[in-house]
Amino acid sequence: MTFQILFAASAGHIYLGNTIWYLIVFAILLILVKHYAWGPVSDMMEKRRQKVINDLDSAADNRKKAEVLANEREAALKNSRQEATQILTDAKANAEKTSTQIVAEANDNAASIHEKAKADAAQAKADALDEARAQVADISVTIAEKVIEKNLSADDQKDLVDQFIKGLNK
Protein backbone atom coordinates (compact mmCIF):
# COMPACT_ATOMS: atom_id res chain seq x y z
CA MET A 1 0.00 0.00 0.00
CA THR A 2 1.17 3.32 -0.77
CA PHE A 3 1.36 6.26 1.57
CA GLN A 4 -1.22 8.08 -0.35
CA ILE A 5 -3.60 5.19 -0.12
CA LEU A 6 -3.14 4.94 3.68
CA PHE A 7 -4.03 8.57 4.30
CA ALA A 8 -6.50 9.13 1.58
CA ALA A 9 -10.18 8.68 1.95
CA SER A 10 -12.49 7.51 -0.68
CA ALA A 11 -16.11 8.10 -0.92
CA GLY A 12 -17.22 5.35 1.42
CA HIS A 13 -14.06 4.21 3.19
CA ILE A 14 -12.09 5.55 6.13
CA TYR A 15 -8.45 4.74 6.07
CA LEU A 16 -5.94 4.17 8.81
CA GLY A 17 -4.37 7.59 8.32
CA ASN A 18 -7.60 9.40 8.99
CA THR A 19 -8.18 7.24 12.01
CA ILE A 20 -4.80 8.03 13.47
CA TRP A 21 -5.27 11.73 12.69
CA TYR A 22 -8.67 11.71 14.41
CA LEU A 23 -7.21 9.89 17.41
CA ILE A 24 -4.36 12.42 17.71
CA VAL A 25 -6.75 15.37 17.43
CA PHE A 26 -9.09 13.72 19.95
CA ALA A 27 -6.22 13.14 22.40
CA ILE A 28 -5.06 16.75 22.01
CA LEU A 29 -8.64 17.92 22.51
CA LEU A 30 -8.96 15.75 25.65
CA ILE A 31 -5.73 17.19 27.05
CA LEU A 32 -6.88 20.75 26.31
CA VAL A 33 -10.32 20.10 27.81
CA LYS A 34 -8.75 18.51 30.88
CA HIS A 35 -6.33 21.38 31.32
CA TYR A 36 -8.60 24.34 30.52
CA ALA A 37 -12.12 23.09 31.22
CA TRP A 38 -12.19 19.97 33.39
CA GLY A 39 -10.08 21.40 36.26
CA PRO A 40 -11.99 24.68 36.58
CA VAL A 41 -15.34 22.87 36.17
CA SER A 42 -14.34 20.30 38.82
CA ASP A 43 -13.18 23.09 41.13
CA MET A 44 -16.41 24.97 40.51
CA MET A 45 -18.46 21.83 41.17
CA GLU A 46 -16.49 21.14 44.39
CA LYS A 47 -17.03 24.72 45.56
CA ARG A 48 -20.72 24.40 44.73
CA ARG A 49 -20.90 21.08 46.64
CA GLN A 50 -19.21 22.69 49.68
CA LYS A 51 -21.55 25.68 49.45
CA VAL A 52 -24.60 23.37 49.36
CA ILE A 53 -23.26 21.40 52.34
CA ASN A 54 -22.58 24.64 54.25
CA ASP A 55 -26.03 25.97 53.37
CA LEU A 56 -27.65 22.74 54.57
CA ASP A 57 -25.64 22.83 57.81
CA SER A 58 -26.48 26.50 58.27
CA ALA A 59 -30.16 25.79 57.64
CA ALA A 60 -30.11 22.96 60.19
CA ASP A 61 -28.39 25.22 62.74
CA ASN A 62 -30.86 28.03 62.05
CA ARG A 63 -33.76 25.59 62.42
CA LYS A 64 -32.40 24.41 65.77
CA LYS A 65 -31.89 28.00 66.90
CA ALA A 66 -35.43 28.84 65.79
CA GLU A 67 -36.79 25.88 67.76
CA VAL A 68 -34.82 26.96 70.85
CA LEU A 69 -36.07 30.54 70.46
CA ALA A 70 -39.64 29.33 69.97
CA ASN A 71 -39.37 27.21 73.14
CA GLU A 72 -37.90 30.16 75.05
CA ARG A 73 -40.66 32.42 73.76
CA GLU A 74 -43.28 29.87 74.77
CA ALA A 75 -41.74 29.57 78.24
CA ALA A 76 -41.54 33.35 78.57
CA LEU A 77 -45.18 33.65 77.48
CA LYS A 78 -46.20 31.01 80.02
CA ASN A 79 -44.23 32.82 82.75
CA SER A 80 -45.75 36.15 81.81
CA ARG A 81 -49.22 34.61 81.98
CA GLN A 82 -48.44 33.21 85.42
CA GLU A 83 -47.04 36.57 86.52
CA ALA A 84 -50.14 38.35 85.21
CA THR A 85 -52.37 35.91 87.09
CA GLN A 86 -50.30 36.41 90.25
CA ILE A 87 -50.44 40.20 89.85
CA LEU A 88 -54.23 40.07 89.44
CA THR A 89 -54.55 37.82 92.49
CA ASP A 90 -52.35 40.14 94.54
CA ALA A 91 -54.27 43.19 93.34
CA LYS A 92 -57.60 41.59 94.28
CA ALA A 93 -56.25 40.62 97.70
CA ASN A 94 -54.88 44.13 98.27
CA ALA A 95 -58.16 45.69 97.14
CA GLU A 96 -60.13 43.43 99.47
CA LYS A 97 -57.76 44.17 102.35
CA THR A 98 -57.93 47.90 101.67
CA SER A 99 -61.73 47.71 101.41
CA THR A 100 -61.96 45.87 104.72
CA GLN A 101 -59.62 48.38 106.34
CA ILE A 102 -61.60 51.35 104.99
CA VAL A 103 -64.89 49.83 106.21
CA ALA A 104 -63.37 49.15 109.64
CA GLU A 105 -62.05 52.72 109.86
CA ALA A 106 -65.44 54.06 108.78
CA ASN A 107 -67.18 51.95 111.43
CA ASP A 108 -64.69 53.12 114.07
CA ASN A 109 -65.20 56.73 113.01
CA ALA A 110 -68.97 56.30 113.08
CA ALA A 111 -68.78 54.73 116.55
CA SER A 112 -66.55 57.50 117.87
CA ILE A 113 -68.84 60.13 116.33
CA HIS A 114 -71.82 58.36 117.90
CA GLU A 115 -70.12 58.25 121.31
CA LYS A 116 -69.11 61.90 120.99
CA ALA A 117 -72.67 62.81 120.01
CA LYS A 118 -73.98 60.92 123.06
CA ALA A 119 -71.48 62.68 125.29
CA ASP A 120 -72.33 66.05 123.71
CA ALA A 121 -76.05 65.35 124.16
CA ALA A 122 -75.51 64.37 127.80
CA GLN A 123 -73.41 67.49 128.36
CA ALA A 124 -76.02 69.64 126.61
CA LYS A 125 -78.73 68.10 128.79
CA ALA A 126 -76.68 68.70 131.91
CA ASP A 127 -75.94 72.28 130.80
CA ALA A 128 -79.61 72.84 130.03
CA LEU A 129 -80.63 71.47 133.43
CA ASP A 130 -78.03 73.64 135.17
CA GLU A 131 -79.21 76.68 133.27
CA ALA A 132 -82.82 75.79 134.01
CA ARG A 133 -81.94 75.43 137.70
CA ALA A 134 -80.25 78.79 137.66
CA GLN A 135 -83.21 80.39 135.92
CA VAL A 136 -85.66 78.63 138.23
CA ALA A 137 -83.59 79.75 141.19
CA ASP A 138 -83.64 83.36 139.96
CA ILE A 139 -87.35 83.19 139.28
CA SER A 140 -87.98 81.51 142.61
CA VAL A 141 -85.94 84.11 144.43
CA THR A 142 -87.78 86.86 142.67
CA ILE A 143 -91.11 85.29 143.51
CA ALA A 144 -90.06 84.59 147.08
CA GLU A 145 -88.76 88.15 147.50
CA LYS A 146 -92.02 89.44 146.32
CA VAL A 147 -93.89 87.07 148.50
CA ILE A 148 -91.75 87.56 151.55
CA GLU A 149 -90.46 90.90 150.58
CA LYS A 150 -87.03 90.27 151.83
CA ASN A 151 -83.73 89.17 150.34
CA LEU A 152 -82.63 85.67 150.87
CA SER A 153 -79.02 84.71 151.30
CA ALA A 154 -77.25 82.62 148.65
CA ASP A 155 -77.36 79.47 150.78
CA ASP A 156 -81.05 79.94 151.40
CA GLN A 157 -81.61 80.39 147.67
CA LYS A 158 -79.70 77.24 146.87
CA ASP A 159 -81.66 75.19 149.40
CA LEU A 160 -84.95 76.46 148.01
CA VAL A 161 -83.91 75.66 144.43
CA ASP A 162 -82.75 72.17 145.36
CA GLN A 163 -86.03 71.48 147.13
CA PHE A 164 -87.94 72.83 144.16
CA ILE A 165 -85.99 70.63 141.67
CA LYS A 166 -86.46 67.57 143.85
CA GLY A 167 -90.12 68.29 143.72
CA LEU A 168 -90.01 68.49 139.91
CA ASN A 169 -88.27 65.13 139.51
CA LYS A 170 -91.07 63.34 141.44
XYZ file of C-alpha atoms in Angstrom, residues 22-152:
131
model
C -8.669 11.708 14.411
C -7.208 9.888 17.409
C -4.358 12.418 17.714
C -6.746 15.373 17.431
C -9.094 13.720 19.945
C -6.219 13.140 22.399
C -5.061 16.751 22.013
C -8.636 17.917 22.508
C -8.960 15.749 25.651
C -5.729 17.194 27.052
C -6.878 20.752 26.315
C -10.320 20.102 27.805
C -8.750 18.511 30.878
C -6.328 21.385 31.324
C -8.601 24.335 30.520
C -12.117 23.090 31.219
C -12.195 19.970 33.392
C -10.079 21.399 36.260
C -11.995 24.678 36.580
C -15.343 22.867 36.169
C -14.336 20.301 38.821
C -13.183 23.090 41.129
C -16.410 24.973 40.509
C -18.460 21.832 41.169
C -16.486 21.143 44.388
C -17.027 24.717 45.560
C -20.725 24.397 44.729
C -20.899 21.085 46.639
C -19.207 22.687 49.677
C -21.554 25.677 49.451
C -24.605 23.374 49.356
C -23.261 21.398 52.336
C -22.576 24.636 54.247
C -26.029 25.970 53.371
C -27.654 22.740 54.566
C -25.641 22.832 57.811
C -26.478 26.502 58.272
C -30.164 25.787 57.635
C -30.113 22.962 60.189
C -28.392 25.224 62.738
C -30.863 28.030 62.055
C -33.765 25.594 62.423
C -32.397 24.405 65.770
C -31.895 28.002 66.902
C -35.426 28.844 65.790
C -36.790 25.883 67.763
C -34.821 26.960 70.845
C -36.069 30.535 70.460
C -39.640 29.325 69.971
C -39.372 27.209 73.136
C -37.901 30.159 75.049
C -40.659 32.418 73.756
C -43.280 29.873 74.772
C -41.740 29.567 78.243
C -41.541 33.354 78.571
C -45.178 33.651 77.485
C -46.204 31.012 80.023
C -44.226 32.815 82.746
C -45.751 36.150 81.808
C -49.222 34.606 81.979
C -48.443 33.210 85.423
C -47.039 36.568 86.519
C -50.136 38.345 85.209
C -52.366 35.906 87.088
C -50.297 36.413 90.255
C -50.439 40.204 89.848
C -54.228 40.072 89.441
C -54.553 37.819 92.486
C -52.355 40.138 94.540
C -54.268 43.187 93.337
C -57.596 41.591 94.285
C -56.246 40.621 97.704
C -54.877 44.135 98.269
C -58.155 45.689 97.140
C -60.130 43.432 99.474
C -57.756 44.172 102.352
C -57.932 47.904 101.669
C -61.730 47.712 101.408
C -61.958 45.872 104.720
C -59.618 48.382 106.342
C -61.595 51.349 104.992
C -64.889 49.831 106.210
C -63.370 49.145 109.639
C -62.054 52.716 109.856
C -65.445 54.064 108.785
C -67.180 51.952 111.433
C -64.685 53.120 114.067
C -65.204 56.730 113.012
C -68.969 56.302 113.080
C -68.783 54.726 116.547
C -66.552 57.499 117.866
C -68.844 60.133 116.327
C -71.820 58.362 117.898
C -70.123 58.249 121.308
C -69.110 61.902 120.991
C -72.667 62.811 120.008
C -73.978 60.922 123.058
C -71.479 62.684 125.289
C -72.329 66.054 123.708
C -76.050 65.352 124.160
C -75.510 64.372 127.801
C -73.413 67.492 128.361
C -76.017 69.643 126.609
C -78.735 68.098 128.786
C -76.683 68.704 131.911
C -75.943 72.277 130.805
C -79.614 72.844 130.032
C -80.628 71.468 133.427
C -78.026 73.639 135.167
C -79.208 76.678 133.269
C -82.822 75.790 134.005
C -81.939 75.426 137.701
C -80.245 78.794 137.657
C -83.214 80.386 135.924
C -85.656 78.633 138.229
C -83.589 79.755 141.187
C -83.638 83.355 139.965
C -87.355 83.189 139.279
C -87.978 81.513 142.611
C -85.938 84.112 144.430
C -87.778 86.865 142.671
C -91.106 85.294 143.506
C -90.057 84.595 147.075
C -88.762 88.152 147.498
C -92.020 89.436 146.319
C -93.891 87.073 148.504
C -91.748 87.556 151.547
C -90.458 90.905 150.575
C -87.029 90.273 151.827
C -83.726 89.166 150.343
C -82.626 85.674 150.872
